[in-house]
Amino acid sequence: MEDIKKFIKENFYRIKENIEKACQKAGIDSGKIKILGASKKQSVEKIKIVYELGIKLFGENYVQEAEKKIKELKDFSIEWHFIGRLQTNKVKKALKLFSLIETLDRIELAKTIQKYAKKLDLVVPVFIEVNIGEELTKAGILPDKLEEFIQEVKNFDRIKIKGLMCLPPYKENPEEARPYFIKMRNLFEKLKPYMNEDFTELSMGTTNDYVVAIEEGATIIRIGEALFGKRE
Ligand SMILES: *Cc1c(COP(=O)(O)O)cnc(C)c1O
């Protein structure tokens, strides 16, 4: 246990230092960058350690796994984001567990969120997931279709679009991810004038490429293995 604590603490301070450097390089206020602990397949014990270091935002990918962990952590003031692929038959449960859905990627899902949000008397904050690498195997709205999709989602009064999210193609060299992050920021800036003032978040960058993502405008970075260590 003490070993794990030390390991995670070192990871955390390394990440903080890298964030600081990236922000200095890009002229960004590092206080504006939020770290989301991507905790899928990581134990509750590890989540507690990360929480004690000051991270209060976590993301889970699987509703069933999350349900168990969120219950065990109910006394911690954690903000939970859903960051996985959301099946429509899990929406009701997801809305009860998570405060924000980062992966709205199709109208059918928006319709289902609207339906259950109304029943539960909620307004659900979401990010739109963008398939920025235009990969066949990946979820997300294609960049060309984004404006049209957002216009449709705006018709759902129980959904509030608070930002964009992406998971670009995996590149060994993070520099190769930079063009995707730049493209995301350009989409984000282009949309801003047409959105509410709480359209503020750009969720991008993971273990491998968060430094580059910050330099290109990320406001939330989603860190899994660089923080917790290898997944189980
Ligand atoms: C797993 C996951 C992450 C974290 O990935 P790491 O490489 O472990 O940092 C971030 N975002 C999403 C959507 C994920 O599924």
GROMACS .gro file of C-alpha atoms and ligand atoms in nm:
model
  247
    1MET     CA    1   0.000   0.000   0.000
    2GLU     CA    2   0.271   0.249   0.094
    3ASP     CA    3   0.453   0.157  -0.226
    4ILE     CA    4   0.144   0.229  -0.434
    5LYS     CA    5   0.097   0.561  -0.256
    6LYS     CA    6   0.452   0.662  -0.328
    7PHE     CA    7   0.423   0.549  -0.690
    8ILE     CA    8   0.103   0.745  -0.752
    9LYS     CA    9   0.234   1.051  -0.573
   10GLU     CA   10   0.542   1.055  -0.792
   11ASN     CA   11   0.325   1.013  -1.101
   12PHE     CA   12   0.105   1.300  -0.989
   13TYR     CA   13   0.393   1.543  -0.933
   14ARG     CA   14   0.553   1.446  -1.262
   15ILE     CA   15   0.226   1.523  -1.443
   16LYS     CA   16   0.187   1.853  -1.256
   17GLU     CA   17   0.537   1.951  -1.358
   18ASN     CA   18   0.473   1.862  -1.722
   19ILE     CA   19   0.149   2.063  -1.718
   20GLU     CA   20   0.334   2.359  -1.573
   21LYS     CA   21   0.602   2.342  -1.842
   22ALA     CA   22   0.349   2.306  -2.123
   23CYS     CA   23   0.153   2.604  -1.992
   24GLN     CA   24   0.462   2.820  -1.964
   25LYS     CA   25   0.564   2.728  -2.316
   26ALA     CA   26   0.221   2.811  -2.455
   27GLY     CA   27   0.146   3.111  -2.233
   28ILE     CA   28  -0.151   2.947  -2.061
   29ASP     CA   29  -0.265   2.985  -1.699
   30SER     CA   30  -0.207   2.636  -1.557
   31GLY     CA   31  -0.487   2.695  -1.305
   32LYS     CA   32  -0.730   2.658  -1.596
   33ILE     CA   33  -0.627   2.299  -1.677
   34LYS     CA   34  -0.831   2.025  -1.511
   35ILE     CA   35  -0.696   1.674  -1.470
   36LEU     CA   36  -0.958   1.403  -1.504
   37GLY     CA   37  -0.850   1.072  -1.355
   38ALA     CA   38  -0.948   0.812  -1.615
   39SER     CA   39  -1.012   0.536  -1.363
   40LYS     CA   40  -1.153   0.247  -1.568
   41LYS     CA   41  -1.007  -0.081  -1.449
   42GLN     CA   42  -0.833   0.094  -1.160
   43SER     CA   43  -0.916   0.005  -0.801
   44VAL     CA   44  -1.115   0.212  -0.556
   45GLU     CA   45  -0.804   0.217  -0.334
   46LYS     CA   46  -0.604   0.386  -0.607
   47ILE     CA   47  -0.884   0.634  -0.676
   48LYS     CA   48  -0.879   0.730  -0.308
   49ILE     CA   49  -0.505   0.795  -0.322
   50VAL     CA   50  -0.544   1.015  -0.630
   51TYR     CA   51  -0.831   1.199  -0.463
   52GLU     CA   52  -0.620   1.273  -0.156
   53LEU     CA   53  -0.362   1.433  -0.384
   54GLY     CA   54  -0.629   1.680  -0.493
   55ILE     CA   55  -0.795   1.540  -0.804
   56LYS     CA   56  -1.172   1.560  -0.765
   57LEU     CA   57  -1.273   1.483  -1.124
   58PHE     CA   58  -1.283   1.123  -1.247
   59GLY     CA   59  -1.406   0.951  -1.562
   60GLU     CA   60  -1.538   0.601  -1.609
   61ASN     CA   61  -1.610   0.407  -1.930
   62TYR     CA   62  -1.841   0.127  -1.823
   63VAL     CA   63  -2.170   0.192  -1.642
   64GLN     CA   64  -2.169  -0.133  -1.449
   65GLU     CA   65  -1.812  -0.099  -1.326
   66ALA     CA   66  -1.874   0.267  -1.241
   67GLU     CA   67  -2.190   0.195  -1.045
   68LYS     CA   68  -2.004  -0.026  -0.804
   69LYS     CA   69  -1.715   0.216  -0.757
   70ILE     CA   70  -1.930   0.527  -0.728
   71LYS     CA   71  -2.132   0.361  -0.454
   72GLU     CA   72  -1.816   0.269  -0.265
   73LEU     CA   73  -1.693   0.626  -0.300
   74LYS     CA   74  -2.020   0.799  -0.217
   75ASP     CA   75  -1.869   0.985   0.081
   76PHE     CA   76  -1.603   1.149  -0.138
   77SER     CA   77  -1.696   1.469  -0.317
   78ILE     CA   78  -1.603   1.344  -0.660
   79GLU     CA   79  -1.737   1.476  -0.988
   80TRP     CA   80  -1.791   1.179  -1.221
   81HIS     CA   81  -1.785   1.212  -1.599
   82PHE     CA   82  -1.889   0.933  -1.832
   83ILE     CA   83  -1.620   0.892  -2.099
   84GLY     CA   84  -1.703   0.559  -2.262
   85ARG     CA   85  -1.942   0.454  -2.534
   86LEU     CA   86  -2.292   0.491  -2.393
   87GLN     CA   87  -2.552   0.236  -2.494
   88THR     CA   88  -2.907   0.368  -2.494
   89ASN     CA   89  -3.022   0.094  -2.255
   90LYS     CA   90  -2.773   0.227  -1.996
   91VAL     CA   91  -2.872   0.591  -2.019
   92LYS     CA   92  -3.112   0.597  -1.726
   93LYS     CA   93  -2.856   0.446  -1.493
   94ALA     CA   94  -2.580   0.669  -1.631
   95LEU     CA   95  -2.783   0.984  -1.565
   96LYS     CA   96  -2.820   0.885  -1.202
   97LEU     CA   97  -2.447   0.819  -1.160
   98PHE     CA   98  -2.269   1.083  -1.367
   99SER     CA   99  -2.283   1.462  -1.363
  100LEU     CA  100  -2.168   1.494  -1.726
  101ILE     CA  101  -2.162   1.275  -2.038
  102GLU     CA  102  -1.848   1.346  -2.242
  103THR     CA  103  -1.937   1.119  -2.532
  104LEU     CA  104  -2.258   1.232  -2.700
  105ASP     CA  105  -2.203   1.092  -3.049
  106ARG     CA  106  -2.540   1.024  -3.210
  107ILE     CA  107  -2.893   1.159  -3.225
  108GLU     CA  108  -3.048   0.838  -3.099
  109LEU     CA  109  -2.846   0.883  -2.779
  110ALA     CA  110  -2.950   1.248  -2.750
  111LYS     CA  111  -3.314   1.143  -2.783
  112THR     CA  112  -3.276   0.887  -2.506
  113ILE     CA  113  -3.095   1.131  -2.278
  114GLN     CA  114  -3.372   1.385  -2.336
  115LYS     CA  115  -3.636   1.127  -2.250
  116TYR     CA  116  -3.483   1.015  -1.920
  117ALA     CA  117  -3.365   1.362  -1.822
  118LYS     CA  118  -3.725   1.474  -1.842
  119LYS     CA  119  -3.842   1.181  -1.630
  120LEU     CA  120  -3.572   1.246  -1.370
  121ASP     CA  121  -3.623   1.621  -1.394
  122LEU     CA  122  -3.262   1.691  -1.491
  123VAL     CA  123  -3.075   1.908  -1.736
  124VAL     CA  124  -2.779   1.700  -1.853
  125PRO     CA  125  -2.446   1.864  -1.935
  126VAL     CA  126  -2.265   1.694  -2.224
  127PHE     CA  127  -1.964   1.723  -2.448
  128ILE     CA  128  -1.995   1.626  -2.811
  129GLU     CA  129  -1.745   1.357  -2.907
  130VAL     CA  130  -1.571   1.438  -3.234
  131ASN     CA  131  -1.413   1.167  -3.448
  132ILE     CA  132  -1.127   1.401  -3.527
  133GLY     CA  133  -0.914   1.139  -3.704
  134GLU     CA  134  -1.216   1.030  -3.913
  135GLU     CA  135  -1.145   0.669  -3.816
  136LEU     CA  136  -1.394   0.402  -3.922
  137THR     CA  137  -1.362   0.214  -3.595
  138LYS     CA  138  -1.410   0.513  -3.367
  139ALA     CA  139  -1.715   0.679  -3.221
  140GLY     CA  140  -1.780   1.048  -3.258
  141ILE     CA  141  -1.925   1.297  -3.501
  142LEU     CA  142  -1.721   1.364  -3.813
  143PRO     CA  143  -1.586   1.721  -3.822
  144ASP     CA  144  -1.790   1.801  -4.135
  145LYS     CA  145  -2.112   1.696  -3.966
  146LEU     CA  146  -2.052   1.870  -3.635
  147GLU     CA  147  -2.243   2.194  -3.696
  148GLU     CA  148  -2.547   2.011  -3.824
  149PHE     CA  149  -2.538   1.770  -3.530
  150ILE     CA  150  -2.517   2.054  -3.279
  151GLN     CA  151  -2.813   2.227  -3.444
  152GLU     CA  152  -3.017   1.912  -3.389
  153VAL     CA  153  -2.904   1.866  -3.028
  154LYS     CA  154  -3.000   2.227  -2.952
  155ASN     CA  155  -3.361   2.119  -2.996
  156PHE     CA  156  -3.339   1.903  -2.685
  157ASP     CA  157  -3.414   2.130  -2.391
  158ARG     CA  158  -3.284   1.878  -2.135
  159ILE     CA  159  -2.934   1.869  -2.284
  160LYS     CA  160  -2.675   2.140  -2.234
  161ILE     CA  161  -2.368   2.130  -2.459
  162LYS     CA  162  -2.069   2.239  -2.252
  163GLY     CA  163  -1.782   2.141  -2.477
  164LEU     CA  164  -1.614   1.904  -2.719
  165MET     CA  165  -1.420   1.586  -2.657
  166CYS     CA  166  -1.196   1.370  -2.874
  167LEU     CA  167  -0.967   1.071  -2.869
  168PRO     CA  168  -0.737   1.114  -3.171
  169PRO     CA  169  -0.561   0.825  -3.347
  170TYR     CA  170  -0.293   0.669  -3.130
  171LYS     CA  171   0.054   0.786  -3.225
  172GLU     CA  172   0.375   0.665  -3.066
  173ASN     CA  173   0.517   1.013  -3.114
  174PRO     CA  174   0.279   1.265  -2.953
  175GLU     CA  175   0.393   1.534  -3.197
  176GLU     CA  176   0.197   1.346  -3.461
  177ALA     CA  177  -0.120   1.404  -3.261
  178ARG     CA  178  -0.073   1.780  -3.267
  179PRO     CA  179  -0.256   1.842  -3.598
  180TYR     CA  180  -0.566   1.671  -3.456
  181PHE     CA  181  -0.563   1.887  -3.145
  182ILE     CA  182  -0.521   2.199  -3.357
  183LYS     CA  183  -0.817   2.090  -3.566
  184MET     CA  184  -1.024   2.041  -3.249
  185ARG     CA  185  -0.938   2.385  -3.119
  186ASN     CA  186  -1.031   2.541  -3.452
  187LEU     CA  187  -1.370   2.365  -3.449
  188PHE     CA  188  -1.421   2.477  -3.090
  189GLU     CA  189  -1.338   2.840  -3.163
  190LYS     CA  190  -1.553   2.843  -3.474
  191LEU     CA  191  -1.855   2.715  -3.282
  192LYS     CA  192  -1.817   2.937  -2.977
  193PRO     CA  193  -1.999   3.245  -3.110
  194TYR     CA  194  -2.307   3.033  -3.175
  195MET     CA  195  -2.312   2.861  -2.838
  196ASN     CA  196  -2.411   2.956  -2.483
  197GLU     CA  197  -2.145   3.108  -2.264
  198ASP     CA  198  -2.100   2.782  -2.074
  199PHE     CA  199  -1.959   2.617  -2.388
  200THR     CA  200  -1.611   2.631  -2.239
  201GLU     CA  201  -1.449   2.288  -2.228
  202LEU     CA  202  -1.218   2.108  -2.464
  203SER     CA  203  -1.151   1.758  -2.331
  204MET     CA  204  -0.849   1.611  -2.507
  205GLY     CA  205  -0.515   1.449  -2.433
  206THR     CA  206  -0.436   1.123  -2.252
  207THR     CA  207  -0.124   0.965  -2.099
  208ASN     CA  208   0.064   0.968  -2.425
  209ASP     CA  209  -0.015   1.314  -2.557
  210TYR     CA  210  -0.152   1.540  -2.283
  211VAL     CA  211   0.139   1.784  -2.305
  212VAL     CA  212   0.070   1.851  -2.671
  213ALA     CA  213  -0.305   1.869  -2.606
  214ILE     CA  214  -0.252   2.141  -2.343
  215GLU     CA  215  -0.028   2.341  -2.575
  216GLU     CA  216  -0.309   2.334  -2.829
  217GLY     CA  217  -0.589   2.440  -2.597
  218ALA     CA  218  -0.719   2.148  -2.390
  219THR     CA  219  -0.905   2.251  -2.074
  220ILE     CA  220  -0.953   1.895  -1.947
  221ILE     CA  221  -0.692   1.622  -1.990
  222ARG     CA  222  -0.800   1.264  -1.922
  223ILE     CA  223  -0.513   1.073  -1.763
  224GLY     CA  224  -0.524   0.702  -1.691
  225GLU     CA  225  -0.204   0.499  -1.680
  226ALA     CA  226   0.040   0.789  -1.632
  227LEU     CA  227  -0.136   0.853  -1.302
  228PHE     CA  228  -0.264   0.518  -1.173
  229GLY     CA  229  -0.021   0.282  -1.340
  230LYS     CA  230  -0.119  -0.007  -1.567
  231ARG     CA  231  -0.485  -0.107  -1.580
  232GLU     CA  232  -0.588  -0.438  -1.425
  233LIG     C1  233  -0.890   0.504  -2.104
  233LIG     C2  234  -0.923   0.639  -2.153
  233LIG     C3  235  -0.843   0.749  -2.123
  233LIG     C4  236  -0.710   0.738  -2.049
  233LIG     O1  237  -0.617   0.671  -2.126
  233LIG     P1  238  -0.462   0.658  -2.075
  233LIG     O2  239  -0.388   0.624  -2.198
  233LIG     O3  240  -0.461   0.549  -1.973
  233LIG     O4  241  -0.425   0.789  -2.019
  233LIG     C5  242  -0.884   0.874  -2.166
  233LIG     N1  243  -0.996   0.891  -2.238
  233LIG     C6  244  -1.077   0.788  -2.268
  233LIG     C7  245  -1.200   0.812  -2.346
  233LIG     C8  246  -1.042   0.659  -2.228
  233LIG     O5  247  -1.121   0.557  -2.262
   0.00000   0.00000   0.00000
